[in-house]
């Protein structure tokens, strides 16, 4: 079956750096998305990776290794507003989107 | 402003009742989707539509129905046949017509509670 694994919850300190990992086992691969979702709200797009390597976008970066079935989202200079769930989703060979359960990130002052 | 509007934001239903959740978009997107979100689980696809007057079942379509009579609108009906309908429902759209070729744009969600 298809599977995406993310840690359930992580805690970090304001101003620090945190890395949220995502490993996947899917039938084929056509890209990986990261979304941010604040409690009770809709997910919003953060990044899309289809080739290996690091994509940087301001304080957020996303890394992909297709050979390892692995991605991470790196958040720098953490702010309280970064407290949210971070969802990893993979596009499989049939162009269907498979979602992880999400990682709840708690930021402490 | 362009976007996706879902209504109602909160809905309470008695067992045995059908309810319809509205989803309207003015982004001129071809594809629209309905997801269900439960605590501790990833988003699960209920139905999707890539073109007007056509829609496909997702992974958990049983107990749900949809229509796509207009490009802008994709309402979801939660029928009495859905055994555990209490959940957070998300509508989304994307420009692509051949699967997930780009980011999804989500509505604010509708939280349905069955009493």
PDB file of C-alpha atoms in Angstrom:
ATOM      1  CA  UNK A   1       0.000   0.000   0.000  1.00  0.00           C
ATOM      2  CA  UNK A   2       0.894   3.632  -0.184  1.00  0.00           C
ATOM      3  CA  UNK A   3       2.221   5.275   2.930  1.00  0.00           C
ATOM      4  CA  UNK A   4       3.458   8.645   4.085  1.00  0.00           C
ATOM      5  CA  UNK A   5       5.049   9.033   7.513  1.00  0.00           C
ATOM      6  CA  UNK A   6       5.522  12.227   9.473  1.00  0.00           C
ATOM      7  CA  UNK A   7       6.098  12.790  13.188  1.00  0.00           C
ATOM      8  CA  UNK A   8       2.825  13.461  14.970  1.00  0.00           C
ATOM      9  CA  UNK A   9       4.021  16.416  17.004  1.00  0.00           C
ATOM     10  CA  UNK A  10       7.155  18.533  17.461  1.00  0.00           C
ATOM     11  CA  UNK A  11       8.063  21.347  19.826  1.00  0.00           C
ATOM     12  CA  UNK A  12      10.539  24.145  19.143  1.00  0.00           C
ATOM     13  CA  UNK A  13      11.541  27.490  20.595  1.00  0.00           C
ATOM     14  CA  UNK A  14      10.836  30.891  19.099  1.00  0.00           C
ATOM     15  CA  UNK A  15      13.797  32.077  17.030  1.00  0.00           C
ATOM     16  CA  UNK A  16      15.198  28.567  16.568  1.00  0.00           C
ATOM     17  CA  UNK A  17      15.301  26.208  13.566  1.00  0.00           C
ATOM     18  CA  UNK A  18      13.177  23.082  13.156  1.00  0.00           C
ATOM     19  CA  UNK A  19      13.222  20.290  10.571  1.00  0.00           C
ATOM     20  CA  UNK A  20      10.052  18.304   9.864  1.00  0.00           C
ATOM     21  CA  UNK A  21      10.677  15.005   8.103  1.00  0.00           C
ATOM     22  CA  UNK A  22       8.459  13.119   5.677  1.00  0.00           C
ATOM     23  CA  UNK A  23       9.144   9.647   4.302  1.00  0.00           C
ATOM     24  CA  UNK A  24       6.999   8.086   1.629  1.00  0.00           C
ATOM     25  CA  UNK A  25       6.363   4.759  -0.068  1.00  0.00           C
ATOM     26  CA  UNK A  26       4.130   5.270  -3.075  1.00  0.00           C
ATOM     27  CA  UNK A  27       3.457   3.696  -6.449  1.00  0.00           C
ATOM     28  CA  UNK A  28       5.530   6.088  -8.489  1.00  0.00           C
ATOM     29  CA  UNK A  29       6.387   9.697  -7.800  1.00  0.00           C
ATOM     30  CA  UNK A  30       5.361  12.891  -9.558  1.00  0.00           C
ATOM     31  CA  UNK A  31       6.109  15.484  -6.945  1.00  0.00           C
ATOM     32  CA  UNK A  32       5.813  16.308  -3.257  1.00  0.00           C
ATOM     33  CA  UNK A  33       3.909  19.151  -1.631  1.00  0.00           C
ATOM     34  CA  UNK A  34       4.132  20.790   1.776  1.00  0.00           C
ATOM     35  CA  UNK A  35       1.118  22.656   3.144  1.00  0.00           C
ATOM     36  CA  UNK A  36       0.632  24.616   6.358  1.00  0.00           C
ATOM     37  CA  UNK A  37      -2.650  24.355   8.246  1.00  0.00           C
ATOM     38  CA  UNK A  38      -3.544  26.448  11.276  1.00  0.00           C
ATOM     39  CA  UNK A  39      -6.071  24.878  13.628  1.00  0.00           C
ATOM     40  CA  UNK A  40      -9.596  24.991  12.214  1.00  0.00           C
ATOM     41  CA  UNK A  41      -8.465  26.595   8.981  1.00  0.00           C
ATOM     42  CA  UNK A  42      -7.758  25.525   5.426  1.00  0.00           C
ATOM     43  CA  UNK A  43      -4.341  24.263   4.321  1.00  0.00           C
ATOM     44  CA  UNK A  44      -2.189  26.755   2.436  1.00  0.00           C
ATOM     45  CA  UNK A  45       0.529  25.872  -0.050  1.00  0.00           C
ATOM     46  CA  UNK A  46       4.156  26.147   1.070  1.00  0.00           C
ATOM     47  CA  UNK A  47       6.302  24.291  -1.468  1.00  0.00           C
ATOM     48  CA  UNK A  48       6.501  21.779  -4.282  1.00  0.00           C
ATOM     49  CA  UNK A  49       9.507  19.556  -5.047  1.00  0.00           C
ATOM     50  CA  UNK A  50       9.811  17.244  -8.032  1.00  0.00           C
ATOM     51  CA  UNK A  51      13.612  17.141  -8.451  1.00  0.00           C
ATOM     52  CA  UNK A  52      16.209  16.243  -5.827  1.00  0.00           C
ATOM     53  CA  UNK A  53      17.667  19.073  -3.843  1.00  0.00           C
ATOM     54  CA  UNK A  54      16.817  22.036  -1.710  1.00  0.00           C
ATOM     55  CA  UNK A  55      14.246  24.715  -2.585  1.00  0.00           C
ATOM     56  CA  UNK A  56      14.503  27.861  -0.482  1.00  0.00           C
ATOM     57  CA  UNK A  57      11.672  30.320  -0.026  1.00  0.00           C
ATOM     58  CA  UNK A  58      12.314  32.924   2.636  1.00  0.00           C
ATOM     59  CA  UNK A  59      12.372  31.366   6.103  1.00  0.00           C
ATOM     60  CA  UNK A  60      11.093  28.047   4.734  1.00  0.00           C
ATOM     61  CA  UNK A  61      13.086  25.494   2.728  1.00  0.00           C
ATOM     62  CA  UNK A  62      12.105  22.082   1.422  1.00  0.00           C
ATOM     63  CA  UNK A  63      14.415  19.227   0.521  1.00  0.00           C
ATOM     64  CA  UNK A  64      13.777  16.118  -1.561  1.00  0.00           C
ATOM     65  CA  UNK A  65      15.667  12.861  -2.098  1.00  0.00           C
ATOM     66  CA  UNK A  66      13.730  10.633  -4.469  1.00  0.00           C
ATOM     67  CA  UNK A  67      16.124   7.697  -4.101  1.00  0.00           C
ATOM     68  CA  UNK A  68      15.528   7.671  -0.337  1.00  0.00           C
ATOM     69  CA  UNK A  69      11.812   8.480  -0.487  1.00  0.00           C
ATOM     70  CA  UNK A  70      12.473  11.370   1.860  1.00  0.00           C
ATOM     71  CA  UNK A  71      11.714  15.034   2.212  1.00  0.00           C
ATOM     72  CA  UNK A  72      12.032  17.617   4.936  1.00  0.00           C
ATOM     73  CA  UNK A  73      10.681  21.066   5.598  1.00  0.00           C
ATOM     74  CA  UNK A  74      13.099  23.425   7.319  1.00  0.00           C
ATOM     75  CA  UNK A  75      11.743  26.418   9.191  1.00  0.00           C
ATOM     76  CA  UNK A  76      14.219  29.087  10.319  1.00  0.00           C
ATOM     77  CA  UNK A  77      13.862  31.998  12.736  1.00  0.00           C
ATOM     78  CA  UNK A  78      10.717  30.478  14.162  1.00  0.00           C
ATOM     79  CA  UNK A  79       7.861  32.799  15.050  1.00  0.00           C
ATOM     80  CA  UNK A  80       4.838  32.119  17.226  1.00  0.00           C
ATOM     81  CA  UNK A  81       2.625  32.304  14.134  1.00  0.00           C
ATOM     82  CA  UNK A  82       4.427  29.230  12.765  1.00  0.00           C
ATOM     83  CA  UNK A  83       2.534  27.118  15.294  1.00  0.00           C
ATOM     84  CA  UNK A  84       0.444  24.968  12.955  1.00  0.00           C
ATOM     85  CA  UNK A  85       0.215  21.554  11.384  1.00  0.00           C
ATOM     86  CA  UNK A  86       2.451  20.820   8.403  1.00  0.00           C
ATOM     87  CA  UNK A  87       1.107  18.396   5.832  1.00  0.00           C
ATOM     88  CA  UNK A  88       3.237  16.374   3.417  1.00  0.00           C
ATOM     89  CA  UNK A  89       1.545  15.075   0.253  1.00  0.00           C
ATOM     90  CA  UNK A  90       2.920  13.008  -2.639  1.00  0.00           C
ATOM     91  CA  UNK A  91       1.640  12.771  -6.217  1.00  0.00           C
ATOM     92  CA  UNK A  92       1.791   9.118  -7.290  1.00  0.00           C
ATOM     93  CA  UNK A  93       2.165   7.571 -10.748  1.00  0.00           C
ATOM     94  CA  UNK A  94      -1.568   7.975 -11.419  1.00  0.00           C
ATOM     95  CA  UNK A  95      -1.380  11.659 -10.504  1.00  0.00           C
ATOM     96  CA  UNK A  96      -3.360  11.036  -7.336  1.00  0.00           C
ATOM     97  CA  UNK A  97      -2.425  12.954  -4.199  1.00  0.00           C
ATOM     98  CA  UNK A  98      -1.549  10.909  -1.117  1.00  0.00           C
ATOM     99  CA  UNK A  99      -1.571  12.828   2.173  1.00  0.00           C
ATOM    100  CA  UNK A 100       0.358  12.293   5.373  1.00  0.00           C
ATOM    101  CA  UNK A 101      -1.441  12.778   8.702  1.00  0.00           C
ATOM    102  CA  UNK A 102       0.457  15.993   9.358  1.00  0.00           C
ATOM    103  CA  UNK A 103       2.925  17.194  11.987  1.00  0.00           C
ATOM    104  CA  UNK A 104       1.675  19.522  14.683  1.00  0.00           C
ATOM    105  CA  UNK A 105       4.379  22.080  15.451  1.00  0.00           C
ATOM    106  CA  UNK A 106       4.240  23.834  18.805  1.00  0.00           C
ATOM    107  CA  UNK A 107       6.361  26.965  19.234  1.00  0.00           C
ATOM    108  CA  UNK A 108       7.303  28.016  22.761  1.00  0.00           C
ATOM    109  CA  UNK A 109       8.516  31.493  23.694  1.00  0.00           C
TER     110      UNK A 109
ATOM    111  CA  UNK B   1     -10.794  38.786  -4.739  1.00  0.00           C
ATOM    112  CA  UNK B   2     -10.541  35.320  -6.257  1.00  0.00           C
ATOM    113  CA  UNK B   3     -10.962  32.335  -4.060  1.00  0.00           C
ATOM    114  CA  UNK B   4     -13.062  29.442  -2.852  1.00  0.00           C
ATOM    115  CA  UNK B   5     -16.060  29.924  -0.603  1.00  0.00           C
ATOM    116  CA  UNK B   6     -17.514  27.149   1.488  1.00  0.00           C
ATOM    117  CA  UNK B   7     -20.718  27.371   3.458  1.00  0.00           C
ATOM    118  CA  UNK B   8     -21.858  26.881   6.075  1.00  0.00           C
ATOM    119  CA  UNK B   9     -18.772  27.024   8.277  1.00  0.00           C
ATOM    120  CA  UNK B  10     -20.506  25.050  11.028  1.00  0.00           C
ATOM    121  CA  UNK B  11     -23.427  22.675  10.602  1.00  0.00           C
ATOM    122  CA  UNK B  12     -25.306  20.436  12.973  1.00  0.00           C
ATOM    123  CA  UNK B  13     -27.373  17.548  11.719  1.00  0.00           C
ATOM    124  CA  UNK B  14     -29.654  15.013  13.284  1.00  0.00           C
ATOM    125  CA  UNK B  15     -29.180  11.388  12.422  1.00  0.00           C
ATOM    126  CA  UNK B  16     -31.146  10.398   9.335  1.00  0.00           C
ATOM    127  CA  UNK B  17     -30.953  13.809   7.697  1.00  0.00           C
ATOM    128  CA  UNK B  18     -29.216  14.687   4.464  1.00  0.00           C
ATOM    129  CA  UNK B  19     -27.183  17.904   4.393  1.00  0.00           C
ATOM    130  CA  UNK B  20     -25.572  19.771   1.514  1.00  0.00           C
ATOM    131  CA  UNK B  21     -22.292  21.670   1.791  1.00  0.00           C
ATOM    132  CA  UNK B  22     -21.744  24.452  -0.690  1.00  0.00           C
ATOM    133  CA  UNK B  23     -18.478  25.143  -2.539  1.00  0.00           C
ATOM    134  CA  UNK B  24     -18.107  28.002  -5.018  1.00  0.00           C
ATOM    135  CA  UNK B  25     -14.924  29.192  -6.745  1.00  0.00           C
ATOM    136  CA  UNK B  26     -14.213  32.193  -8.952  1.00  0.00           C
ATOM    137  CA  UNK B  27     -10.674  31.185  -9.896  1.00  0.00           C
ATOM    138  CA  UNK B  28     -11.792  29.734 -13.254  1.00  0.00           C
ATOM    139  CA  UNK B  29     -10.298  26.399 -12.213  1.00  0.00           C
ATOM    140  CA  UNK B  30     -11.335  23.264 -14.058  1.00  0.00           C
ATOM    141  CA  UNK B  31     -10.759  20.742 -11.262  1.00  0.00           C
ATOM    142  CA  UNK B  32     -12.545  20.672  -7.921  1.00  0.00           C
ATOM    143  CA  UNK B  33     -12.221  18.284  -4.983  1.00  0.00           C
ATOM    144  CA  UNK B  34     -13.897  17.358  -1.728  1.00  0.00           C
ATOM    145  CA  UNK B  35     -11.811  16.072   1.174  1.00  0.00           C
ATOM    146  CA  UNK B  36     -12.663  14.856   4.616  1.00  0.00           C
ATOM    147  CA  UNK B  37     -10.297  15.524   7.518  1.00  0.00           C
ATOM    148  CA  UNK B  38     -10.418  13.590  10.774  1.00  0.00           C
ATOM    149  CA  UNK B  39      -8.058  14.017  13.750  1.00  0.00           C
ATOM    150  CA  UNK B  40      -4.813  12.075  13.353  1.00  0.00           C
ATOM    151  CA  UNK B  41      -5.463  11.186   9.728  1.00  0.00           C
ATOM    152  CA  UNK B  42      -4.411  12.567   6.389  1.00  0.00           C
ATOM    153  CA  UNK B  43      -6.901  14.228   4.088  1.00  0.00           C
ATOM    154  CA  UNK B  44      -9.099  11.649   2.390  1.00  0.00           C
ATOM    155  CA  UNK B  45     -10.594  12.252  -1.034  1.00  0.00           C
ATOM    156  CA  UNK B  46     -14.373  11.914  -1.289  1.00  0.00           C
ATOM    157  CA  UNK B  47     -15.111  13.029  -4.860  1.00  0.00           C
ATOM    158  CA  UNK B  48     -13.404  15.051  -7.539  1.00  0.00           C
ATOM    159  CA  UNK B  49     -14.410  16.643 -10.817  1.00  0.00           C
ATOM    160  CA  UNK B  50     -12.115  17.664 -13.633  1.00  0.00           C
ATOM    161  CA  UNK B  51     -14.777  19.067 -15.932  1.00  0.00           C
ATOM    162  CA  UNK B  52     -18.372  20.231 -15.830  1.00  0.00           C
ATOM    163  CA  UNK B  53     -20.974  17.445 -15.765  1.00  0.00           C
ATOM    164  CA  UNK B  54     -18.376  14.833 -14.863  1.00  0.00           C
ATOM    165  CA  UNK B  55     -17.089  13.631 -11.499  1.00  0.00           C
ATOM    166  CA  UNK B  56     -15.251  10.638 -10.083  1.00  0.00           C
ATOM    167  CA  UNK B  57     -15.388   8.791  -6.785  1.00  0.00           C
ATOM    168  CA  UNK B  58     -12.476   9.151  -4.447  1.00  0.00           C
ATOM    169  CA  UNK B  59     -11.335   6.783  -1.716  1.00  0.00           C
ATOM    170  CA  UNK B  60     -14.328   7.260   0.602  1.00  0.00           C
ATOM    171  CA  UNK B  61     -17.315   8.127  -1.624  1.00  0.00           C
ATOM    172  CA  UNK B  62     -19.860   5.869   0.097  1.00  0.00           C
ATOM    173  CA  UNK B  63     -22.628   7.885   1.722  1.00  0.00           C
ATOM    174  CA  UNK B  64     -21.809  11.044  -0.241  1.00  0.00           C
ATOM    175  CA  UNK B  65     -23.013  12.536  -3.517  1.00  0.00           C
ATOM    176  CA  UNK B  66     -21.942  15.501  -5.650  1.00  0.00           C
ATOM    177  CA  UNK B  67     -22.929  17.411  -8.767  1.00  0.00           C
ATOM    178  CA  UNK B  68     -21.001  19.679 -11.154  1.00  0.00           C
ATOM    179  CA  UNK B  69     -23.557  21.544 -13.212  1.00  0.00           C
ATOM    180  CA  UNK B  70     -21.471  24.714 -13.358  1.00  0.00           C
ATOM    181  CA  UNK B  71     -17.733  25.226 -13.470  1.00  0.00           C
ATOM    182  CA  UNK B  72     -17.886  27.438 -10.399  1.00  0.00           C
ATOM    183  CA  UNK B  73     -19.899  25.137  -8.156  1.00  0.00           C
ATOM    184  CA  UNK B  74     -19.314  21.691  -6.647  1.00  0.00           C
ATOM    185  CA  UNK B  75     -21.776  20.976  -3.812  1.00  0.00           C
ATOM    186  CA  UNK B  76     -21.402  17.915  -1.591  1.00  0.00           C
ATOM    187  CA  UNK B  77     -24.386  16.119  -0.057  1.00  0.00           C
ATOM    188  CA  UNK B  78     -23.776  14.041   3.039  1.00  0.00           C
ATOM    189  CA  UNK B  79     -26.544  11.472   3.037  1.00  0.00           C
ATOM    190  CA  UNK B  80     -28.046   9.493   5.886  1.00  0.00           C
ATOM    191  CA  UNK B  81     -26.164   6.476   4.522  1.00  0.00           C
ATOM    192  CA  UNK B  82     -22.858   7.952   5.729  1.00  0.00           C
ATOM    193  CA  UNK B  83     -22.300   6.118   9.013  1.00  0.00           C
ATOM    194  CA  UNK B  84     -19.894   8.519  10.657  1.00  0.00           C
ATOM    195  CA  UNK B  85     -20.300  11.948   9.074  1.00  0.00           C
ATOM    196  CA  UNK B  86     -18.956  14.130  11.879  1.00  0.00           C
ATOM    197  CA  UNK B  87     -15.792  15.645  10.385  1.00  0.00           C
ATOM    198  CA  UNK B  88     -14.148  18.712   8.880  1.00  0.00           C
ATOM    199  CA  UNK B  89     -14.882  18.950   5.145  1.00  0.00           C
ATOM    200  CA  UNK B  90     -12.583  20.798   2.780  1.00  0.00           C
ATOM    201  CA  UNK B  91     -13.280  21.822  -0.789  1.00  0.00           C
ATOM    202  CA  UNK B  92     -10.368  22.581  -3.101  1.00  0.00           C
ATOM    203  CA  UNK B  93      -9.701  23.509  -6.700  1.00  0.00           C
ATOM    204  CA  UNK B  94      -6.793  23.475  -9.132  1.00  0.00           C
ATOM    205  CA  UNK B  95      -6.297  24.658 -12.691  1.00  0.00           C
ATOM    206  CA  UNK B  96      -5.231  21.268 -14.084  1.00  0.00           C
ATOM    207  CA  UNK B  97      -7.491  18.814 -15.837  1.00  0.00           C
ATOM    208  CA  UNK B  98      -5.190  15.796 -15.729  1.00  0.00           C
ATOM    209  CA  UNK B  99      -4.545  15.126 -12.100  1.00  0.00           C
ATOM    210  CA  UNK B 100      -2.537  17.045  -9.566  1.00  0.00           C
ATOM    211  CA  UNK B 101      -0.257  19.198 -11.664  1.00  0.00           C
ATOM    212  CA  UNK B 102      -0.210  22.154  -9.334  1.00  0.00           C
ATOM    213  CA  UNK B 103      -1.051  23.421  -5.914  1.00  0.00           C
ATOM    214  CA  UNK B 104      -4.523  23.090  -4.500  1.00  0.00           C
ATOM    215  CA  UNK B 105      -6.492  26.123  -3.366  1.00  0.00           C
ATOM    216  CA  UNK B 106      -8.687  25.319  -0.390  1.00  0.00           C
ATOM    217  CA  UNK B 107     -11.862  26.797   0.994  1.00  0.00           C
ATOM    218  CA  UNK B 108     -12.138  27.632   4.701  1.00  0.00           C
ATOM    219  CA  UNK B 109     -13.810  24.318   5.492  1.00  0.00           C
ATOM    220  CA  UNK B 110     -17.153  23.198   6.877  1.00  0.00           C
ATOM    221  CA  UNK B 111     -17.371  21.460  10.226  1.00  0.00           C
ATOM    222  CA  UNK B 112     -20.279  19.016  10.350  1.00  0.00           C
ATOM    223  CA  UNK B 113     -21.467  17.584  13.656  1.00  0.00           C
ATOM    224  CA  UNK B 114     -24.104  14.893  13.874  1.00  0.00           C
ATOM    225  CA  UNK B 115     -26.169  15.083  17.054  1.00  0.00           C
TER     226      UNK B 115
END
